Short mmCIF file of C-alpha atoms and ligand atoms in Angstrom, two decimals:
data_model
loop_
_atom_site.label_atom_id
_atom_site.label_comp_id
_atom_site.label_asym_id
_atom_site.label_seq_id
_atom_site.Cartn_x
_atom_site.Cartn_y
_atom_site.Cartn_z
CA UNK A 1 -19.04 -10.82 4.62
CA UNK A 2 -22.08 -10.77 7.06
CA UNK A 3 -22.13 -14.38 7.51
CA UNK A 4 -19.51 -13.97 9.96
CA UNK A 5 -21.91 -13.98 12.26
CA UNK A 6 -21.54 -17.90 12.75
CA UNK A 7 -19.57 -17.34 15.90
CA UNK A 8 -16.35 -18.95 14.38
CA UNK A 9 -13.07 -17.40 15.02
CA UNK A 10 -10.54 -16.24 12.28
CA UNK A 11 -7.28 -17.24 12.41
CA UNK A 12 -4.13 -15.43 10.57
CA UNK A 13 -4.41 -17.76 7.84
CA UNK A 14 -7.98 -16.59 6.90
CA UNK A 15 -9.00 -19.95 8.06
CA UNK A 16 -11.91 -20.35 10.30
CA UNK A 17 -12.52 -23.27 12.68
CA UNK A 18 -15.75 -24.28 14.37
CA UNK A 19 -15.84 -26.07 17.43
CA UNK A 20 -16.53 -29.36 15.82
CA UNK A 21 -13.93 -28.89 13.45
CA UNK A 22 -15.36 -27.53 10.07
CA UNK A 23 -12.73 -25.79 8.36
CA UNK A 24 -14.13 -22.56 6.47
CA UNK A 25 -12.47 -20.50 4.48
CA UNK A 26 -13.61 -17.19 2.83
CA UNK A 27 -13.49 -17.19 -1.18
CA UNK A 28 -15.79 -13.95 -1.73
CA UNK A 29 -17.83 -13.60 -4.94
CA UNK A 30 -19.01 -10.44 -6.44
CA UNK A 31 -22.11 -12.04 -7.75
CA UNK A 32 -24.65 -11.10 -5.23
CA UNK A 33 -27.22 -7.99 -4.52
CA UNK A 34 -29.77 -7.15 -1.99
CA UNK A 35 -32.49 -9.83 -1.44
CA UNK A 36 -35.95 -8.56 -3.19
CA UNK A 37 -38.36 -10.44 -0.86
CA UNK A 38 -38.55 -12.60 2.33
CA UNK A 39 -37.75 -14.36 4.66
CA UNK A 40 -35.27 -16.24 3.96
CA UNK A 41 -36.98 -19.66 4.43
CA UNK A 42 -35.47 -22.16 2.01
CA UNK A 43 -32.22 -23.90 2.17
CA UNK A 44 -31.60 -25.09 -1.34
CA UNK A 45 -28.75 -27.97 -2.02
CA UNK A 46 -26.85 -28.15 -5.40
CA UNK A 47 -24.16 -29.86 -6.67
CA UNK A 48 -21.40 -28.14 -8.83
CA UNK A 49 -21.66 -30.48 -11.84
CA UNK A 50 -18.05 -29.40 -13.07
CA UNK A 51 -14.84 -31.22 -13.48
CA UNK A 52 -13.56 -30.01 -9.92
CA UNK A 53 -14.03 -28.04 -7.04
CA UNK A 54 -11.38 -25.12 -8.08
CA UNK A 55 -13.17 -24.71 -11.36
CA UNK A 56 -16.53 -24.35 -9.78
CA UNK A 57 -15.37 -21.87 -7.19
CA UNK A 58 -13.55 -19.79 -10.25
CA UNK A 59 -16.98 -19.98 -12.17
CA UNK A 60 -18.82 -18.96 -9.13
CA UNK A 61 -16.79 -15.89 -8.44
CA UNK A 62 -16.47 -14.90 -11.94
CA UNK A 63 -18.50 -11.44 -12.40
CA UNK A 64 -19.23 -12.20 -16.05
CA UNK A 65 -20.73 -15.75 -15.27
CA UNK A 66 -23.47 -13.95 -12.96
CA UNK A 67 -23.85 -17.05 -10.80
CA UNK A 68 -22.85 -17.76 -7.24
CA UNK A 69 -23.81 -19.75 -3.95
CA UNK A 70 -23.48 -18.82 -0.22
CA UNK A 71 -21.28 -21.61 0.34
CA UNK A 72 -19.66 -24.34 -1.61
CA UNK A 73 -18.30 -27.43 0.04
CA UNK A 74 -15.65 -29.52 -1.28
CA UNK A 75 -15.38 -33.15 -1.28
CA UNK A 76 -12.86 -33.25 1.76
CA UNK A 77 -15.25 -31.12 3.82
CA UNK A 78 -13.74 -27.66 3.47
CA UNK A 79 -16.38 -25.07 3.22
CA UNK A 80 -15.68 -21.97 1.24
CA UNK A 81 -17.95 -18.86 1.96
CA UNK A 82 -18.66 -16.89 -1.10
CA UNK A 83 -21.68 -14.82 -0.31
CA UNK A 84 -22.98 -13.41 3.25
CA UNK A 85 -26.17 -14.96 4.08
CA UNK A 86 -28.03 -11.85 4.04
CA UNK A 87 -27.64 -11.11 0.43
CA UNK A 88 -29.21 -12.44 -2.69
CA UNK A 89 -26.90 -15.07 -4.36
CA UNK A 90 -27.67 -16.21 -7.86
CA UNK A 91 -27.91 -20.20 -8.00
CA UNK A 92 -31.65 -20.88 -8.49
CA UNK A 93 -32.05 -19.52 -11.75
CA UNK A 94 -35.37 -19.97 -13.25
CA UNK A 95 -37.53 -21.74 -10.49
CA UNK A 96 -40.58 -21.99 -8.50
CA UNK A 97 -41.71 -23.43 -4.93
CA UNK A 98 -45.08 -22.70 -3.24
CA UNK A 99 -46.05 -19.65 -5.21
CA UNK A 100 -42.50 -18.04 -5.21
CA UNK A 101 -40.67 -17.74 -8.64
CA UNK A 102 -37.90 -15.55 -6.86
CA UNK A 103 -36.15 -18.83 -5.23
CA UNK A 104 -32.74 -16.76 -4.80
CA UNK A 105 -34.28 -14.24 -2.76
CA UNK A 106 -35.86 -16.69 -0.33
CA UNK A 107 -32.89 -18.96 0.12
CA UNK A 108 -29.49 -19.78 1.30
CA UNK A 109 -27.81 -22.10 -1.49
CA UNK A 110 -24.91 -24.49 -0.85
CA UNK A 111 -23.15 -26.03 -3.60
CA UNK A 112 -21.77 -29.32 -3.22
CA UNK A 113 -18.57 -30.55 -5.14
CA UNK A 114 -19.48 -33.29 -7.25
CA UNK A 115 -18.92 -33.88 -10.94
CA UNK A 116 -22.60 -34.36 -11.61
CA UNK A 117 -24.47 -36.66 -13.93
CA UNK A 118 -22.46 -34.61 -16.90
CA UNK A 119 -18.80 -35.27 -15.71
CA UNK A 120 -19.11 -38.60 -13.75
CA UNK A 121 -21.82 -38.29 -10.81
CA UNK A 122 -20.40 -40.22 -7.55
CA UNK A 123 -21.26 -40.44 -4.04
CA UNK A 124 -20.80 -37.52 -1.58
CA UNK A 125 -18.00 -38.66 0.57
CA UNK A 126 -18.53 -38.67 4.32
CA UNK A 127 -16.53 -35.32 5.41
CA UNK A 128 -18.20 -33.52 2.77
CA UNK A 129 -21.68 -34.64 4.31
CA UNK A 130 -20.08 -33.88 7.97
CA UNK A 131 -19.35 -30.26 6.98
CA UNK A 132 -22.86 -29.88 5.50
CA UNK A 133 -24.76 -30.75 8.44
CA UNK A 134 -22.59 -28.89 10.81
CA UNK A 135 -22.93 -25.55 8.29
CA UNK A 136 -26.80 -26.43 7.80
CA UNK A 137 -27.49 -26.83 11.54
CA UNK A 138 -26.03 -23.10 11.85
CA UNK A 139 -28.09 -22.01 8.93
CA UNK A 140 -31.46 -23.39 10.29
CA UNK A 141 -30.54 -21.60 13.56
CA UNK A 142 -30.00 -18.42 12.05
CA UNK A 143 -33.16 -18.80 9.38
CA UNK A 144 -36.68 -19.32 9.75
CA UNK A 145 -36.45 -22.34 7.63
CA UNK A 146 -39.02 -25.06 8.16
CA UNK A 147 -37.91 -28.76 7.67
CA UNK A 148 -40.35 -29.13 4.45
CA UNK A 149 -38.33 -26.12 2.79
CA UNK A 150 -34.90 -27.99 2.57
CA UNK A 151 -34.92 -28.46 -0.97
CA UNK A 152 -32.60 -29.94 -3.90
CA UNK A 153 -32.43 -27.69 -7.06
CA UNK A 154 -34.29 -30.39 -8.71
CA UNK A 155 -37.24 -29.57 -6.58
CA UNK A 156 -37.43 -26.23 -7.71
CA UNK A 157 -36.62 -26.60 -11.26
CA UNK A 158 -37.74 -30.10 -12.04
CA UNK A 159 -37.63 -29.56 -15.95
CA UNK A 160 -34.18 -28.18 -16.03
CA UNK A 161 -32.06 -29.65 -13.04
CA UNK A 162 -31.61 -32.91 -11.77
CA UNK A 163 -28.96 -31.94 -8.35
CA UNK A 164 -28.02 -32.93 -6.02
CA UNK A 165 -29.57 -36.01 -7.23
CA UNK A 166 -30.32 -39.42 -6.29
CA UNK A 167 -26.84 -40.22 -4.87
CA UNK A 168 -27.30 -37.59 -2.07
CA UNK A 169 -27.83 -38.81 1.33
CA UNK A 170 -30.94 -36.81 2.17
CA UNK A 171 -32.02 -39.58 4.88
CA UNK A 172 -28.56 -38.71 6.73
CA UNK A 173 -29.40 -35.09 6.37
CA UNK A 174 -32.74 -35.40 7.92
CA UNK A 175 -31.58 -37.87 10.66
CA UNK A 176 -29.18 -35.13 11.65
CA UNK A 177 -32.06 -32.34 11.92
CA UNK A 178 -31.95 -30.83 8.65
CA UNK A 179 -35.08 -31.65 6.10
CA UNK A 180 -37.38 -34.49 5.99
CA UNK A 181 -37.15 -38.09 5.12
CA UNK A 182 -40.29 -40.45 4.58
CA UNK A 183 -39.32 -43.41 6.43
CA UNK A 184 -41.67 -46.01 7.56
CA UNK A 185 -44.67 -44.24 5.65
CA UNK A 186 -47.75 -46.26 4.28
CA UNK A 187 -48.03 -46.63 0.82
CA UNK A 188 -51.59 -44.61 -0.78
CA UNK A 189 -53.82 -45.31 -3.43
CA UNK A 190 -53.07 -43.64 -6.54
CA UNK A 191 -55.19 -40.82 -7.21
CA UNK A 192 -56.46 -39.40 -10.62
CA UNK A 193 -54.03 -37.13 -12.48
CA UNK A 194 -55.64 -33.45 -11.07
CA UNK A 195 -55.81 -34.63 -7.58
CA UNK A 196 -52.16 -35.85 -7.61
CA UNK A 197 -51.06 -32.76 -9.15
CA UNK A 198 -53.09 -30.81 -6.15
CA UNK A 199 -51.25 -32.70 -3.71
CA UNK A 200 -47.84 -32.18 -5.24
CA UNK A 201 -48.25 -28.39 -5.60
CA UNK A 202 -49.63 -28.38 -2.04
CA UNK A 203 -45.95 -29.40 -1.14
CA UNK A 204 -44.59 -26.83 -3.50
CA UNK A 205 -43.88 -28.14 -6.47
CA UNK A 206 -44.71 -26.14 -9.89
CA UNK A 207 -47.39 -27.87 -11.88
CA UNK A 208 -50.49 -27.17 -13.99
CA UNK A 209 -53.92 -28.18 -12.13
CA UNK A 210 -54.44 -30.43 -14.85
CA UNK A 211 -50.76 -31.33 -15.91
CA UNK A 212 -50.09 -33.56 -19.24
CA UNK A 213 -48.78 -37.20 -18.27
CA UNK A 214 -45.31 -36.03 -19.49
CA UNK A 215 -45.60 -32.98 -17.13
CA UNK A 216 -46.75 -34.93 -14.29
CA UNK A 217 -43.80 -37.54 -15.04
CA UNK A 218 -41.23 -34.70 -14.84
CA UNK A 219 -42.38 -33.53 -11.29
CA UNK A 220 -43.00 -37.10 -9.87
CA UNK A 221 -39.14 -37.70 -11.11
CA UNK A 222 -38.15 -34.82 -9.08
CA UNK A 223 -40.01 -35.91 -6.04
CA UNK A 224 -38.47 -39.38 -6.33
CA UNK A 225 -34.91 -37.87 -6.87
CA UNK A 226 -35.47 -36.15 -3.50
CA UNK A 227 -37.62 -38.44 -1.46
CA UNK A 228 -37.53 -41.83 -3.15
CA UNK A 229 -33.89 -41.92 -4.57
CA UNK A 230 -33.74 -46.03 -5.08
CA UNK A 231 -36.21 -45.89 -7.73
CA UNK A 232 -36.73 -43.04 -10.48
CA UNK A 233 -39.67 -44.03 -12.45
CA UNK A 234 -41.68 -41.03 -12.85
CA UNK A 235 -44.65 -43.09 -12.56
CA UNK A 236 -47.06 -42.48 -9.73
CA UNK A 237 -46.91 -45.70 -7.73
CA UNK A 238 -48.57 -46.27 -4.08
CA UNK A 239 -45.10 -45.89 -2.31
CA UNK A 240 -44.40 -42.74 -4.28
CA UNK A 241 -47.75 -41.56 -3.35
CA UNK A 242 -47.65 -42.61 0.09
CA UNK A 243 -44.44 -40.45 0.57
CA UNK A 244 -45.98 -37.52 -0.69
CA UNK A 245 -48.97 -37.84 1.83
CA UNK A 246 -46.34 -38.25 4.59
CA UNK A 247 -44.66 -35.31 3.39
CA UNK A 248 -47.81 -33.20 3.39
CA UNK A 249 -48.62 -34.37 6.73
CA UNK A 250 -45.42 -32.94 8.29
CA UNK A 251 -46.20 -29.47 7.09
CA UNK A 252 -47.40 -27.38 9.59
CA UNK A 253 -49.23 -23.89 9.40
CA UNK A 254 -47.06 -21.01 9.65
ZN1 ZN B 1 -28.20 -26.65 -8.71
#
């Protein structure tokens, strides 16, 4: 796989070991194809939402399922490499971010083993997060992914997806240098619905210019799941809008 550019050594057992101790194993999936557009400038995080990691690995490498991701990280921190980073894996589905609908072509996808909201959603253990941080820092070194394009599946498909969800520690990830976390940002006045939609769209969310209250609520819930997980109301309160404004202030011209 092309992703062998990680700089890690492969030992006889097929196990790779990077300096800080990340255990990486190849588990090739046939479910990939050439990228159709670029650059690769989104890091997209998921949970597997299946009963265990083995079931997820089997599904993500089943040719009939036509789903995959570049990596899967077990709860014990073992990293499985399924698809080379230069290839288009099949993890985003119908999705949108900042004008792009082919999120698979633009992203690296990482699946975190977790039963998810369907099978018993639970915290992501420390070894899993440690491995994600090590893997993620390497990915950010290899691809032009700005901090504000480190996203969850819920961000790019708010009406369909909740993962990785409100138990995922985005704050810890950001403190390690991966993605954004709004801390100590001031609350903002809540604007009228079209202005709020404009700001959400400016950050990247797929939303109409004058959305219905229900459509706005779906996107606000996605924003909260990522950037204010302690309180998922779907309501535009000053704290939520303040976080959005802070995020917009972090974006830089490309
Ligand atoms: Zn997902």
